Amino acid sequence: MLQRLFKSQWQKSIYNAEKLVHSGSGSVINPKELLGKDLSLLTDNIRKLLGSGHPVLETVSNYYFSKQGKHVRPLLVLLVSLATTKQLKTQEIDKPLTNNSGIFFKESKTEFILPTQRRLAEITEMIHTASLLHDDVIDLSLTRRGANTANHEFGNKMAILAGDFLLARASVALARLRNLQVVELLATVISNLVEGEFMQLRNNSSNPLQKFNQQLPPVFVNEQLENSPDFQYYIEKTYMKTASLIAKSCQAATILGGCDEAITDAAYSYGRNLGLAFQLVDDMLDFVVTENEFGKPVNADLSLGLATAPVLYAANEFPELLPLIERKFSQDGDVAIAKELVLKSKGIEKTRQLAKAYCDAAIQDIQVLEPSRARTALIEITEAVLTRTK
Ligand code: FPP
Ligand code: MG
């Protein structure tokens, strides 16, 4: 019975990943064919990594993995691994592979995912899920993935501790990769997640910036606005809370694959740009989809006092929004007025344009990779990120 239940969940996750690549793009790439076995192992292995003598802890820790996640982060790690195999092959063809047990050779027999890269995909999803467990407590959220949040179902204390447990088990799995550079990268991601959340809680551009963005591609929809301290602060925060994990896990996949610096840099940059686009779209969807579609609360950002990209663009058009932003939409009626002005403005469209510009930069980043079906899938994912509705 349990086995049957798990099996159907794996199928759902593959289905979701497939939808992500296919949506709106008329794709010819089938991630199920490309990654079916690897993705179906994901939840199964995570369950094993989360085994505990305490049944309640195991239940709460596994709770979000039993819901329909999009699995964007592990999908990207696996695709980047696959897309960079050829680089490894051409550069290290004469060297023995040290961790080649259990490699799944793909159709062409020249593209494969290393066991360490597969484990990295699992670790990435565990860190992401830990951050959601904590985030839902902070945001007082009641729904996620179309069901009750863990805090709603089990209470704040258990949700927080389950998040800690996920992080701890992810850290053990990370140490077992025996790659210090990768451990350092993913440990930095965890601190970036917390820094991003703090930036969001303070939500104040007078705080010092991390200056990560000196290498950001020059993508602009409204250069003057996007160069303003408030917008820069928003982009920094977005990098910390979302793009850092995607960027550094893509980079870590190429490090585990033995790629040279040109490729590891490209993977990082692709992940950073795609991650920024992903969060811009998330912030846009908060205004335009229903809770039923989104599977989590909508209009949540305004209620939390947050001025995301659609609001910042709208305020440029309708300056009457500025005092509402300043007081974090705290007065009666503020949230409704702000929403109306955002929808009346070009804020949604401009946010989409900026996300598209980051996606174009991400596509540019991976031009250094040799052409492959996995590289095509990485390109098509940018389109899916832009057209997703959940
Ligand atoms: C979702 O944001 C939340 C994040 C992307 C990161 C949250 C990070 C923390 C709570 C810091 C603690 C981190 C760890 C690793 C324990 P959102 O609220 O905008 O998205 P949502 O609508 O999906 O909730
Ligand atoms: Mg939240």
Short mmCIF file of C-alpha atoms and ligand atoms in Angstrom, two decimals:
data_model
loop_
_atom_site.label_atom_id
_atom_site.label_comp_id
_atom_site.label_asym_id
_atom_site.label_seq_id
_atom_site.Cartn_x
_atom_site.Cartn_y
_atom_site.Cartn_z
CA MET A 1 0.00 0.00 0.00
CA LEU A 2 2.76 2.39 1.09
CA GLN A 3 4.83 1.31 -1.91
CA ARG A 4 1.89 2.05 -4.24
CA LEU A 5 1.36 5.46 -2.68
CA PHE A 6 5.04 6.37 -3.05
CA LYS A 7 5.07 5.17 -6.64
CA SER A 8 2.18 7.42 -7.60
CA GLN A 9 3.94 10.36 -5.93
CA TRP A 10 7.08 9.76 -7.99
CA GLN A 11 4.97 9.68 -11.10
CA LYS A 12 3.38 12.98 -10.11
CA SER A 13 6.79 14.55 -9.64
CA ILE A 14 7.94 13.41 -13.06
CA TYR A 15 4.68 14.67 -14.51
CA ASN A 16 5.22 18.06 -12.87
CA ALA A 17 8.80 18.30 -14.08
CA GLU A 18 7.62 17.38 -17.54
CA LYS A 19 4.90 20.01 -17.45
CA LEU A 20 7.49 22.57 -16.39
CA VAL A 21 9.62 21.89 -19.45
CA HIS A 22 6.70 21.54 -21.82
CA SER A 23 4.45 24.35 -20.73
CA GLY A 24 3.97 26.92 -23.42
CA SER A 25 7.02 25.99 -25.46
CA GLY A 26 5.89 23.16 -27.72
CA SER A 27 9.03 21.38 -26.51
CA VAL A 28 10.50 18.36 -28.20
CA ILE A 29 12.54 17.47 -25.14
CA ASN A 30 11.01 14.90 -22.88
CA PRO A 31 12.56 15.15 -19.41
CA LYS A 32 10.88 11.90 -18.42
CA GLU A 33 12.93 10.14 -21.06
CA LEU A 34 15.96 12.21 -20.21
CA LEU A 35 15.69 12.06 -16.42
CA GLY A 36 12.81 9.76 -15.51
CA LYS A 37 14.89 7.28 -13.52
CA ASP A 38 16.91 9.97 -11.75
CA LEU A 39 13.86 12.03 -10.82
CA SER A 40 11.88 9.04 -9.66
CA LEU A 41 14.73 8.11 -7.33
CA LEU A 42 14.74 11.59 -5.83
CA THR A 43 11.88 11.35 -3.35
CA ASP A 44 12.73 7.77 -2.54
CA ASN A 45 16.30 8.66 -1.62
CA ILE A 46 15.24 11.76 0.32
CA ARG A 47 12.94 9.54 2.38
CA LYS A 48 15.90 7.30 3.17
CA LEU A 49 18.05 10.30 4.11
CA LEU A 50 15.28 11.42 6.48
CA GLY A 51 14.82 8.12 8.27
CA SER A 52 14.55 8.63 12.02
CA GLY A 53 13.88 6.57 15.08
CA HIS A 54 11.20 9.08 15.98
CA PRO A 55 8.08 8.41 13.88
CA VAL A 56 6.54 11.87 14.39
CA LEU A 57 9.77 13.63 13.37
CA GLU A 58 9.91 11.42 10.30
CA THR A 59 6.29 12.24 9.43
CA VAL A 60 6.70 16.01 9.79
CA SER A 61 10.07 16.05 7.94
CA ASN A 62 8.61 14.08 5.05
CA TYR A 63 5.36 16.07 4.97
CA TYR A 64 6.19 18.46 2.07
CA PHE A 65 7.78 15.65 0.05
CA SER A 66 4.40 13.91 -0.04
CA LYS A 67 2.88 16.93 -1.83
CA GLN A 68 3.19 17.89 -5.49
CA GLY A 69 6.38 19.94 -5.61
CA LYS A 70 7.72 21.27 -8.92
CA HIS A 71 11.21 19.90 -8.23
CA VAL A 72 12.75 22.76 -10.18
CA ARG A 73 16.04 22.77 -8.28
CA PRO A 74 16.86 19.04 -8.53
CA LEU A 75 15.69 19.05 -12.15
CA LEU A 76 18.20 21.82 -12.91
CA VAL A 77 21.03 20.04 -11.06
CA LEU A 78 20.37 16.86 -13.02
CA LEU A 79 20.09 18.65 -16.36
CA VAL A 80 23.26 20.70 -15.74
CA SER A 81 25.05 17.47 -14.81
CA LEU A 82 23.86 15.84 -18.00
CA ALA A 83 24.56 18.86 -20.17
CA THR A 84 28.16 19.13 -18.96
CA THR A 85 29.12 15.46 -19.27
CA LYS A 86 30.55 16.03 -22.69
CA GLN A 87 32.81 18.74 -21.37
CA LEU A 88 34.08 16.26 -18.78
CA LYS A 89 34.43 13.61 -21.44
CA THR A 90 36.49 15.75 -23.77
CA GLN A 91 38.70 17.11 -21.01
CA GLU A 92 39.15 14.08 -18.82
CA ILE A 93 38.65 11.20 -21.19
CA ASP A 94 42.00 9.66 -20.33
CA LYS A 95 41.57 9.92 -16.56
CA PRO A 96 39.76 7.27 -14.52
CA LEU A 97 36.49 8.32 -12.93
CA THR A 98 36.66 7.82 -9.19
CA ASN A 99 32.96 7.81 -8.37
CA ASN A 100 31.46 6.07 -11.33
CA SER A 101 29.50 3.34 -9.55
CA GLY A 102 25.85 3.31 -10.48
CA ILE A 103 26.13 5.77 -13.36
CA PHE A 104 23.02 5.81 -15.52
CA PHE A 105 24.20 6.12 -19.07
CA LYS A 106 21.76 7.98 -21.22
CA GLU A 107 20.65 7.10 -24.71
CA SER A 108 23.84 8.20 -26.40
CA LYS A 109 26.07 6.45 -23.82
CA THR A 110 28.15 9.60 -23.70
CA GLU A 111 25.97 11.57 -21.28
CA PHE A 112 25.58 10.54 -17.68
CA ILE A 113 24.84 11.70 -14.16
CA LEU A 114 27.32 10.80 -11.43
CA PRO A 115 25.95 9.39 -8.14
CA THR A 116 27.40 12.42 -6.34
CA GLN A 117 25.47 14.73 -8.68
CA ARG A 118 22.27 12.80 -8.02
CA ARG A 119 22.86 13.11 -4.28
CA LEU A 120 23.46 16.84 -4.77
CA ALA A 121 20.03 17.11 -6.43
CA GLU A 122 18.50 15.51 -3.32
CA ILE A 123 20.45 17.78 -0.97
CA THR A 124 19.30 20.82 -2.94
CA GLU A 125 15.64 19.83 -2.59
CA MET A 126 16.12 19.16 1.13
CA ILE A 127 17.64 22.60 1.77
CA HIS A 128 14.87 24.23 -0.26
CA THR A 129 12.19 22.33 1.67
CA ALA A 130 13.81 23.22 5.03
CA SER A 131 13.60 26.89 4.05
CA LEU A 132 9.90 26.48 3.16
CA LEU A 133 9.15 24.89 6.54
CA HIS A 134 10.70 27.91 8.25
CA ASP A 135 9.27 30.41 5.78
CA ASP A 136 5.69 29.24 6.31
CA VAL A 137 6.08 29.81 10.05
CA ILE A 138 7.50 33.31 9.49
CA ASP A 139 4.82 34.19 6.91
CA LEU A 140 2.03 32.63 9.04
CA SER A 141 1.03 30.71 5.90
CA LEU A 142 -1.78 28.20 6.07
CA THR A 143 -1.54 26.58 2.63
CA ARG A 144 1.24 25.29 0.37
CA ARG A 145 1.15 22.90 -2.56
CA GLY A 146 -2.62 22.88 -2.34
CA ALA A 147 -2.70 21.55 1.22
CA ASN A 148 -2.24 22.72 4.80
CA THR A 149 1.24 23.99 5.60
CA ALA A 150 3.30 21.94 8.06
CA ASN A 151 2.90 24.65 10.71
CA HIS A 152 -0.87 24.57 10.24
CA GLU A 153 -0.95 20.79 10.38
CA PHE A 154 1.58 20.10 13.18
CA GLY A 155 2.23 23.47 14.85
CA ASN A 156 5.14 25.94 14.67
CA LYS A 157 7.51 24.08 16.98
CA MET A 158 7.39 20.85 15.02
CA ALA A 159 7.61 22.65 11.67
CA ILE A 160 10.75 24.54 12.74
CA LEU A 161 12.38 21.44 14.21
CA ALA A 162 11.56 19.43 11.09
CA GLY A 163 13.26 22.16 9.02
CA ASP A 164 16.31 21.93 11.28
CA PHE A 165 16.32 18.16 10.90
CA LEU A 166 16.20 18.44 7.11
CA LEU A 167 19.14 20.86 7.18
CA ALA A 168 21.10 18.56 9.48
CA ARG A 169 20.53 15.50 7.31
CA ALA A 170 21.31 17.53 4.18
CA SER A 171 24.59 18.59 5.85
CA VAL A 172 25.54 14.99 6.61
CA ALA A 173 24.82 13.99 3.02
CA LEU A 174 26.81 17.01 1.81
CA ALA A 175 29.84 16.07 3.94
CA ARG A 176 29.66 12.56 2.49
CA LEU A 177 30.22 13.95 -1.00
CA ARG A 178 33.79 14.47 0.20
CA ASN A 179 34.22 17.65 -1.82
CA LEU A 180 35.19 20.67 0.28
CA GLN A 181 34.46 23.21 -2.46
CA VAL A 182 30.91 21.88 -2.80
CA VAL A 183 30.42 21.81 1.00
CA GLU A 184 31.53 25.45 1.15
CA LEU A 185 29.19 26.48 -1.67
CA LEU A 186 26.11 24.83 -0.19
CA ALA A 187 26.90 26.03 3.33
CA THR A 188 27.08 29.55 1.91
CA VAL A 189 23.67 29.00 0.33
CA ILE A 190 22.17 28.27 3.75
CA SER A 191 23.55 31.52 5.16
CA ASN A 192 22.33 33.38 2.04
CA LEU A 193 18.81 32.02 2.62
CA VAL A 194 18.79 33.39 6.13
CA GLU A 195 20.36 36.70 4.98
CA GLY A 196 17.68 36.99 2.29
CA GLU A 197 14.93 36.38 4.82
CA PHE A 198 16.42 39.04 7.12
CA MET A 199 16.67 41.50 4.23
CA GLN A 200 12.98 40.82 3.59
CA LEU A 201 12.04 41.27 7.26
CA ARG A 202 13.87 44.59 7.44
CA ASN A 203 12.89 45.47 3.86
CA ASN A 204 14.89 48.65 3.98
CA SER A 205 17.35 49.80 1.35
CA SER A 206 19.33 51.78 3.91
CA ASN A 207 20.81 48.44 5.00
CA PRO A 208 24.20 47.66 3.45
CA LEU A 209 24.05 45.62 0.25
CA GLN A 210 26.02 42.42 -0.24
CA LYS A 211 27.35 43.66 -3.60
CA PHE A 212 27.00 40.26 -5.23
CA ASN A 213 25.49 41.92 -8.27
CA GLN A 214 28.60 43.57 -9.63
CA GLN A 215 28.63 40.85 -12.26
CA LEU A 216 24.93 40.99 -13.06
CA PRO A 217 24.25 41.18 -16.77
CA PRO A 218 23.14 44.64 -17.93
CA VAL A 219 19.46 43.75 -18.22
CA PHE A 220 17.10 46.65 -17.88
CA VAL A 221 13.47 47.47 -18.51
CA ASN A 222 13.68 50.86 -16.82
CA GLU A 223 17.36 51.48 -16.15
CA GLN A 224 16.91 54.46 -13.85
CA LEU A 225 14.43 52.65 -11.61
CA GLU A 226 16.35 49.36 -11.59
CA ASN A 227 19.50 51.23 -10.55
CA SER A 228 17.71 52.87 -7.61
CA PRO A 229 18.67 51.71 -4.07
CA ASP A 230 15.19 50.26 -3.44
CA PHE A 231 15.19 48.16 -6.60
CA GLN A 232 18.80 47.07 -6.09
CA TYR A 233 17.90 46.03 -2.56
CA TYR A 234 15.00 43.99 -3.92
CA ILE A 235 17.25 42.25 -6.47
CA GLU A 236 19.91 41.54 -3.80
CA LYS A 237 17.25 40.07 -1.53
CA THR A 238 15.89 38.00 -4.42
CA TYR A 239 19.35 36.63 -5.12
CA MET A 240 19.81 35.70 -1.46
CA LYS A 241 16.44 34.07 -0.91
CA THR A 242 16.04 32.29 -4.25
CA ALA A 243 18.80 32.60 -6.85
CA SER A 244 21.76 31.70 -4.62
CA LEU A 245 20.54 28.12 -4.08
CA ILE A 246 19.85 27.60 -7.78
CA ALA A 247 23.13 29.23 -8.90
CA LYS A 248 25.38 27.47 -6.42
CA SER A 249 23.78 24.05 -6.82
CA CYS A 250 24.16 24.28 -10.63
CA GLN A 251 27.79 25.31 -10.09
CA ALA A 252 28.34 22.50 -7.57
CA ALA A 253 27.03 19.96 -10.10
CA THR A 254 29.74 20.99 -12.57
CA ILE A 255 32.42 20.91 -9.85
CA LEU A 256 31.41 17.34 -8.97
CA GLY A 257 31.55 16.61 -12.70
CA GLY A 258 35.17 17.76 -12.86
CA CYS A 259 34.48 20.63 -15.27
CA ASP A 260 36.90 23.52 -15.70
CA GLU A 261 36.27 27.08 -14.51
CA ALA A 262 34.68 28.37 -17.72
CA ILE A 263 31.95 25.76 -17.32
CA THR A 264 31.50 26.10 -13.54
CA ASP A 265 31.20 29.89 -13.98
CA ALA A 266 28.64 29.44 -16.76
CA ALA A 267 26.57 27.06 -14.61
CA TYR A 268 26.60 29.54 -11.72
CA SER A 269 25.61 32.44 -13.92
CA TYR A 270 22.84 30.44 -15.63
CA GLY A 271 21.43 29.46 -12.22
CA ARG A 272 21.65 32.99 -10.86
CA ASN A 273 19.87 34.54 -13.84
CA LEU A 274 17.23 31.82 -14.00
CA GLY A 275 16.75 32.04 -10.22
CA LEU A 276 16.18 35.79 -10.38
CA ALA A 277 13.67 35.28 -13.20
CA PHE A 278 11.94 32.50 -11.24
CA GLN A 279 11.38 34.75 -8.20
CA LEU A 280 10.33 37.75 -10.35
CA VAL A 281 7.64 35.53 -11.88
CA ASP A 282 6.66 34.27 -8.41
CA ASP A 283 6.26 37.86 -7.24
CA MET A 284 4.19 38.63 -10.34
CA LEU A 285 1.95 35.56 -9.94
CA ASP A 286 1.17 36.71 -6.39
CA PHE A 287 -0.95 39.43 -8.07
CA VAL A 288 -2.51 37.57 -10.96
CA VAL A 289 -3.42 33.98 -10.08
CA THR A 290 -5.95 32.46 -7.71
CA GLU A 291 -5.03 30.59 -4.55
CA ASN A 292 -6.47 27.47 -6.14
CA GLU A 293 -4.06 27.71 -9.09
CA PHE A 294 -1.06 28.80 -7.00
CA GLY A 295 -1.58 26.17 -4.28
CA LYS A 296 -0.57 28.82 -1.69
CA PRO A 297 -1.98 32.17 -0.54
CA VAL A 298 -2.14 35.00 -3.12
CA ASN A 299 -1.72 38.73 -2.48
CA ALA A 300 0.48 37.48 0.33
CA ASP A 301 3.37 39.87 -0.29
CA LEU A 302 1.34 43.06 0.18
CA SER A 303 -0.23 41.62 3.32
CA LEU A 304 3.29 40.89 4.61
CA GLY A 305 4.22 44.52 3.91
CA LEU A 306 6.49 43.66 0.97
CA ALA A 307 7.00 45.86 -2.07
CA THR A 308 8.09 43.43 -4.80
CA ALA A 309 8.97 44.29 -8.42
CA PRO A 310 5.35 44.82 -9.65
CA VAL A 311 4.81 47.34 -6.84
CA LEU A 312 8.13 49.12 -7.42
CA TYR A 313 7.34 49.54 -11.14
CA ALA A 314 3.78 50.62 -10.32
CA ALA A 315 5.02 53.23 -7.81
CA ASN A 316 7.18 54.73 -10.53
CA GLU A 317 3.99 55.27 -12.54
CA PHE A 318 1.68 56.09 -9.61
CA PRO A 319 3.75 57.91 -6.92
CA GLU A 320 0.74 57.85 -4.58
CA LEU A 321 1.87 54.28 -3.84
CA LEU A 322 5.07 55.52 -2.18
CA PRO A 323 3.59 56.39 1.26
CA LEU A 324 1.80 53.01 1.30
CA ILE A 325 5.10 51.25 0.60
CA GLU A 326 6.73 53.35 3.31
CA ARG A 327 4.16 52.25 5.92
CA LYS A 328 4.24 48.65 4.63
CA PHE A 329 0.56 48.68 3.62
CA SER A 330 -0.35 48.71 7.29
CA GLN A 331 -3.45 50.93 7.24
CA ASP A 332 -6.94 49.64 6.53
CA GLY A 333 -7.54 49.51 2.78
CA ASP A 334 -3.82 49.87 1.85
CA VAL A 335 -3.52 46.35 0.46
CA ALA A 336 -6.62 46.75 -1.73
CA ILE A 337 -5.53 50.19 -3.03
CA ALA A 338 -2.02 48.95 -3.77
CA LYS A 339 -3.33 45.90 -5.61
CA GLU A 340 -5.66 48.04 -7.71
CA LEU A 341 -2.84 50.43 -8.66
CA VAL A 342 -0.48 47.58 -9.51
CA LEU A 343 -3.09 46.00 -11.79
CA LYS A 344 -3.82 49.40 -13.39
CA SER A 345 -0.11 50.03 -13.97
CA LYS A 346 2.40 48.38 -16.28
CA GLY A 347 4.05 46.79 -13.22
CA ILE A 348 3.07 43.22 -14.06
CA GLU A 349 4.18 43.53 -17.68
CA LYS A 350 7.47 45.20 -16.73
CA THR A 351 8.19 42.49 -14.16
CA ARG A 352 7.62 39.87 -16.86
CA GLN A 353 9.93 41.78 -19.22
CA LEU A 354 12.67 41.90 -16.60
CA ALA A 355 12.25 38.16 -15.93
CA LYS A 356 12.51 37.57 -19.69
CA ALA A 357 15.71 39.62 -19.84
CA TYR A 358 17.24 37.47 -17.08
CA CYS A 359 16.12 34.33 -18.93
CA ASP A 360 17.78 35.58 -22.12
CA ALA A 361 20.98 36.18 -20.13
CA ALA A 362 20.70 32.62 -18.72
CA ILE A 363 20.39 31.21 -22.25
CA GLN A 364 23.44 33.22 -23.27
CA ASP A 365 25.40 31.80 -20.31
CA ILE A 366 25.08 28.20 -21.46
CA GLN A 367 26.11 28.80 -25.03
CA VAL A 368 29.59 27.67 -23.91
CA LEU A 369 28.21 24.16 -23.32
CA GLU A 370 28.33 21.73 -26.20
CA PRO A 371 24.91 21.27 -27.82
CA SER A 372 22.94 18.39 -26.28
CA ARG A 373 19.36 17.48 -25.49
CA ALA A 374 20.01 18.44 -21.86
CA ARG A 375 21.27 21.88 -22.92
CA THR A 376 18.12 22.31 -25.02
CA ALA A 377 16.03 21.35 -21.98
CA LEU A 378 17.90 23.97 -19.91
CA ILE A 379 17.02 26.56 -22.56
CA GLU A 380 13.38 25.44 -22.67
CA ILE A 381 13.11 25.62 -18.88
CA THR A 382 13.63 29.38 -19.15
CA GLU A 383 10.46 29.56 -21.26
CA ALA A 384 8.59 27.37 -18.77
CA VAL A 385 9.69 29.65 -15.92
CA LEU A 386 8.20 32.63 -17.76
CA THR A 387 4.91 30.97 -18.64
CA ARG A 388 4.22 29.03 -15.44
CA THR A 389 1.05 29.75 -13.51
CA LYS A 390 1.96 27.88 -10.30
C1 FPP B 1 9.88 31.50 0.15
O1 FPP B 1 9.63 32.86 -0.07
C2 FPP B 1 11.07 31.38 1.04
C3 FPP B 1 12.36 31.32 0.66
C4 FPP B 1 12.70 31.33 -0.78
C5 FPP B 1 13.51 31.24 1.62
C6 FPP B 1 13.14 31.36 3.08
C7 FPP B 1 14.35 31.31 3.98
C8 FPP B 1 14.28 31.23 5.31
C9 FPP B 1 12.98 31.15 6.04
C10 FPP B 1 15.54 31.23 6.11
C11 FPP B 1 15.75 29.91 6.81
C12 FPP B 1 16.45 29.01 5.89
C13 FPP B 1 16.71 27.68 6.11
C14 FPP B 1 17.59 26.98 5.15
C15 FPP B 1 16.17 26.94 7.26
P1 FPP B 1 8.18 33.45 -0.24
O2 FPP B 1 7.54 33.60 1.09
O3 FPP B 1 8.31 34.66 -1.08
O4 FPP B 1 7.47 32.33 -1.10
P2 FPP B 1 6.16 31.50 -0.79
O5 FPP B 1 5.06 32.29 -1.38
O6 FPP B 1 6.37 30.20 -1.52
O7 FPP B 1 6.03 31.32 0.69
MG MG B 2 6.21 32.54 2.22
#
